[in-house]
PDB file of C-alpha atoms in Angstrom:
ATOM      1  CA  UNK U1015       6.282  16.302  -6.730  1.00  0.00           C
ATOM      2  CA  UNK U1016       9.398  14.680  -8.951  1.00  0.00           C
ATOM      3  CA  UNK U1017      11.724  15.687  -6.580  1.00  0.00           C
ATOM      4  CA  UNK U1018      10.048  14.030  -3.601  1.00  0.00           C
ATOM      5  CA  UNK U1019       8.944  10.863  -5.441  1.00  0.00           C
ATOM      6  CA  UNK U1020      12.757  10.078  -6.961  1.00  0.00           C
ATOM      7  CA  UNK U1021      14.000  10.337  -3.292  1.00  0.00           C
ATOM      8  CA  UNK U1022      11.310   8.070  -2.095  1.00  0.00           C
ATOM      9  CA  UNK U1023      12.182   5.386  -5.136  1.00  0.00           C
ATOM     10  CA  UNK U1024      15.903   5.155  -4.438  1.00  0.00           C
ATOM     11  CA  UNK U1025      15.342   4.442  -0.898  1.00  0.00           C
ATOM     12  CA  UNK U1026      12.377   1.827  -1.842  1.00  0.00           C
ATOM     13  CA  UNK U1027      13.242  -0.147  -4.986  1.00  0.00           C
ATOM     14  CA  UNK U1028       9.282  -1.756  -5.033  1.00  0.00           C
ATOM     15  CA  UNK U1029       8.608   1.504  -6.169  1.00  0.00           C
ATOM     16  CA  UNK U1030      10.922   1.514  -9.710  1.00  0.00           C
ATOM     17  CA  UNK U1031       9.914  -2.501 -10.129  1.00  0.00           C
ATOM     18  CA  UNK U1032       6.361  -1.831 -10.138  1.00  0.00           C
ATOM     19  CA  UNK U1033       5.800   1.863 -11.623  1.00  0.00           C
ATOM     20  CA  UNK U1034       2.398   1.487 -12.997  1.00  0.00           C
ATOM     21  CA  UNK U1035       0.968   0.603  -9.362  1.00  0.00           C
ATOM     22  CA  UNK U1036       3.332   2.771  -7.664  1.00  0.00           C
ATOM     23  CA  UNK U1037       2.708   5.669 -10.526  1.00  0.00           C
ATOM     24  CA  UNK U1038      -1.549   5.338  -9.720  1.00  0.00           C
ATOM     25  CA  UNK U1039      -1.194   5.714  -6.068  1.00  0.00           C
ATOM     26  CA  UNK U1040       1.605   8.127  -6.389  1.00  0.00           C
ATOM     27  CA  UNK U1041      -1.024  10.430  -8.329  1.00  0.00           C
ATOM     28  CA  UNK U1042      -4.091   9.386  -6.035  1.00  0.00           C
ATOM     29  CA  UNK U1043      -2.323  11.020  -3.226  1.00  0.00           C
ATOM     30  CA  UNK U1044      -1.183  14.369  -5.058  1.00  0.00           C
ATOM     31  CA  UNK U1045      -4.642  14.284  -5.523  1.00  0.00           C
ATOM     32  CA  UNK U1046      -6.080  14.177  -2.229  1.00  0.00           C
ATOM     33  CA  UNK U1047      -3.243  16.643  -1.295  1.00  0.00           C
ATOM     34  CA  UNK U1048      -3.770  18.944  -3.836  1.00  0.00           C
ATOM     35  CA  UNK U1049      -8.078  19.141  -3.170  1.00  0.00           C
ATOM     36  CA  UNK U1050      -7.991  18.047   1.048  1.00  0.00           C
ATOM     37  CA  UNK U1051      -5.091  20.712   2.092  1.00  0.00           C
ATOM     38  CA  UNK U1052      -3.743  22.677  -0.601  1.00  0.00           C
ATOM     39  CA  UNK U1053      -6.917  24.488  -2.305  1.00  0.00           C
ATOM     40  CA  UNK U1054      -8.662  24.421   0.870  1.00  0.00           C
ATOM     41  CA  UNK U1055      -5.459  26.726   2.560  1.00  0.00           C
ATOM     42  CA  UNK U1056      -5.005  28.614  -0.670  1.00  0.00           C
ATOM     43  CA  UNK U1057      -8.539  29.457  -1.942  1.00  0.00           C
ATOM     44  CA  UNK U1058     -11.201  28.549   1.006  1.00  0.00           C
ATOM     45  CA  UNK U1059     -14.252  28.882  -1.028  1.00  0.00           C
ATOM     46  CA  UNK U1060     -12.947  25.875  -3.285  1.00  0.00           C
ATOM     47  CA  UNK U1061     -12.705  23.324  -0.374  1.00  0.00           C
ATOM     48  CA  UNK U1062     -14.513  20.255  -2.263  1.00  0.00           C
ATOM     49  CA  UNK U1063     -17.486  20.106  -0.111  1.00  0.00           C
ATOM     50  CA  UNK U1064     -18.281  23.985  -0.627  1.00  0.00           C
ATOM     51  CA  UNK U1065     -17.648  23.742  -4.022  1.00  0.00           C
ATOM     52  CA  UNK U1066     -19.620  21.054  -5.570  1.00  0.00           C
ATOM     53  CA  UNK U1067     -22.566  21.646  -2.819  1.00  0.00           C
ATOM     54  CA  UNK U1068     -24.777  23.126  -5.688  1.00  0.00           C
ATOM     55  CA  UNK U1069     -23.930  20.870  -8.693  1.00  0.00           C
ATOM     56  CA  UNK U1070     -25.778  17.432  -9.650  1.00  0.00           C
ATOM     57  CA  UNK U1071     -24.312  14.468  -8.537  1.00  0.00           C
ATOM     58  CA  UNK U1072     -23.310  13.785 -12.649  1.00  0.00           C
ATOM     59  CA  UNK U1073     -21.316  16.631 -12.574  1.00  0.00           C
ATOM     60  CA  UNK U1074     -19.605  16.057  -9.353  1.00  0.00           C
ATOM     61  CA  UNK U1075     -18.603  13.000 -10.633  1.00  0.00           C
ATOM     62  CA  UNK U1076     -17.400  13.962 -13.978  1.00  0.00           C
ATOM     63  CA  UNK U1077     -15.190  16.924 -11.946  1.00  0.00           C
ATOM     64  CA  UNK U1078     -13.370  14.752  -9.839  1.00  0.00           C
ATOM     65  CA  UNK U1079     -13.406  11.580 -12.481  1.00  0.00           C
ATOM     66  CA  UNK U1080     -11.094  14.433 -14.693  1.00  0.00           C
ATOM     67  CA  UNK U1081      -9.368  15.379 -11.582  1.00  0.00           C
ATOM     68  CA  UNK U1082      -7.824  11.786 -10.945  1.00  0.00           C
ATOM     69  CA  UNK U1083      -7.035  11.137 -14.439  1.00  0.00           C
ATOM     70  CA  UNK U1084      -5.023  13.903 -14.898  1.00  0.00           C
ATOM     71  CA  UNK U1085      -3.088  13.491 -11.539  1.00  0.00           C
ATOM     72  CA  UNK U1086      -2.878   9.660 -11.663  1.00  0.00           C
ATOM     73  CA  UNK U1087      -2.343   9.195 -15.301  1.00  0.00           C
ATOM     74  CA  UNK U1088      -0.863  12.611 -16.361  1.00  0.00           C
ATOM     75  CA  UNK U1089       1.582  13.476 -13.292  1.00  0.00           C
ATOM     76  CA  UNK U1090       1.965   9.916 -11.431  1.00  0.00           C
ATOM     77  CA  UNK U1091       2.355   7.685 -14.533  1.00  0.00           C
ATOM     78  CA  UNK U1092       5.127   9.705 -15.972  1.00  0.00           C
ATOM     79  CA  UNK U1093       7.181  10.464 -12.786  1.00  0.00           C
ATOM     80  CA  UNK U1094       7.302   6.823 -11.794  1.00  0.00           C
ATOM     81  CA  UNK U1095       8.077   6.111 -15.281  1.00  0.00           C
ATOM     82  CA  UNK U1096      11.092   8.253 -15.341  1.00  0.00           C
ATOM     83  CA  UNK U1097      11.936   7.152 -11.585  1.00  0.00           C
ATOM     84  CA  UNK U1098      12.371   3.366 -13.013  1.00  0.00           C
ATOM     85  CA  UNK U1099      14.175   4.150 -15.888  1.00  0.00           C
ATOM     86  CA  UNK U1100      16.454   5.647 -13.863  1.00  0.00           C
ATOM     87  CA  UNK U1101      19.822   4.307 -12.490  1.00  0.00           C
ATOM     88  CA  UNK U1102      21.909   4.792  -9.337  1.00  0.00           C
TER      89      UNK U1102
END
């Protein structure tokens, strides 16, 4: 996920002058990449639809409310961070 992002950044500068924008979306997409194609190959029962079938609305919610956080503010935030602070 670093990897690919700091090869991305040095070919599109936009992405180190704006990191907090660039950090959110960065994360939003792990996100739908990590719940639309990589759980869903890996563990089948687990695709999102499947999975929260049974629970309340409130809970779905809450799930995927914590699932954004942590991969828009605890993966996304920090890469683009480091990608900005970083020099040629």
């Amino acid at each position: 996920m670093a990897g690919a992002y700091m090869l991305i950044a040095q070919r599109r500068p936009a992405l180190r002058r704006h990191p907090v924008v660039a950090g959110l979306l960065y994360g939003l997409l792990l996100w739908a990449i990590m719940y639309w194609i990589v759980r869903p190959w890996r563990w089948p029962a687990m695709w999102l639809p499947a999975a929260y079938a049974a629970l309340p609305i409130g809970r779905i919610a809450w799930n995927i409310g914590n699932q954004l956080f942590s991969h828009c503010i605890l993966v996304g935030l920090p890469i683009a961070f480091i990608a900005a602070g970083r020099r040629r």
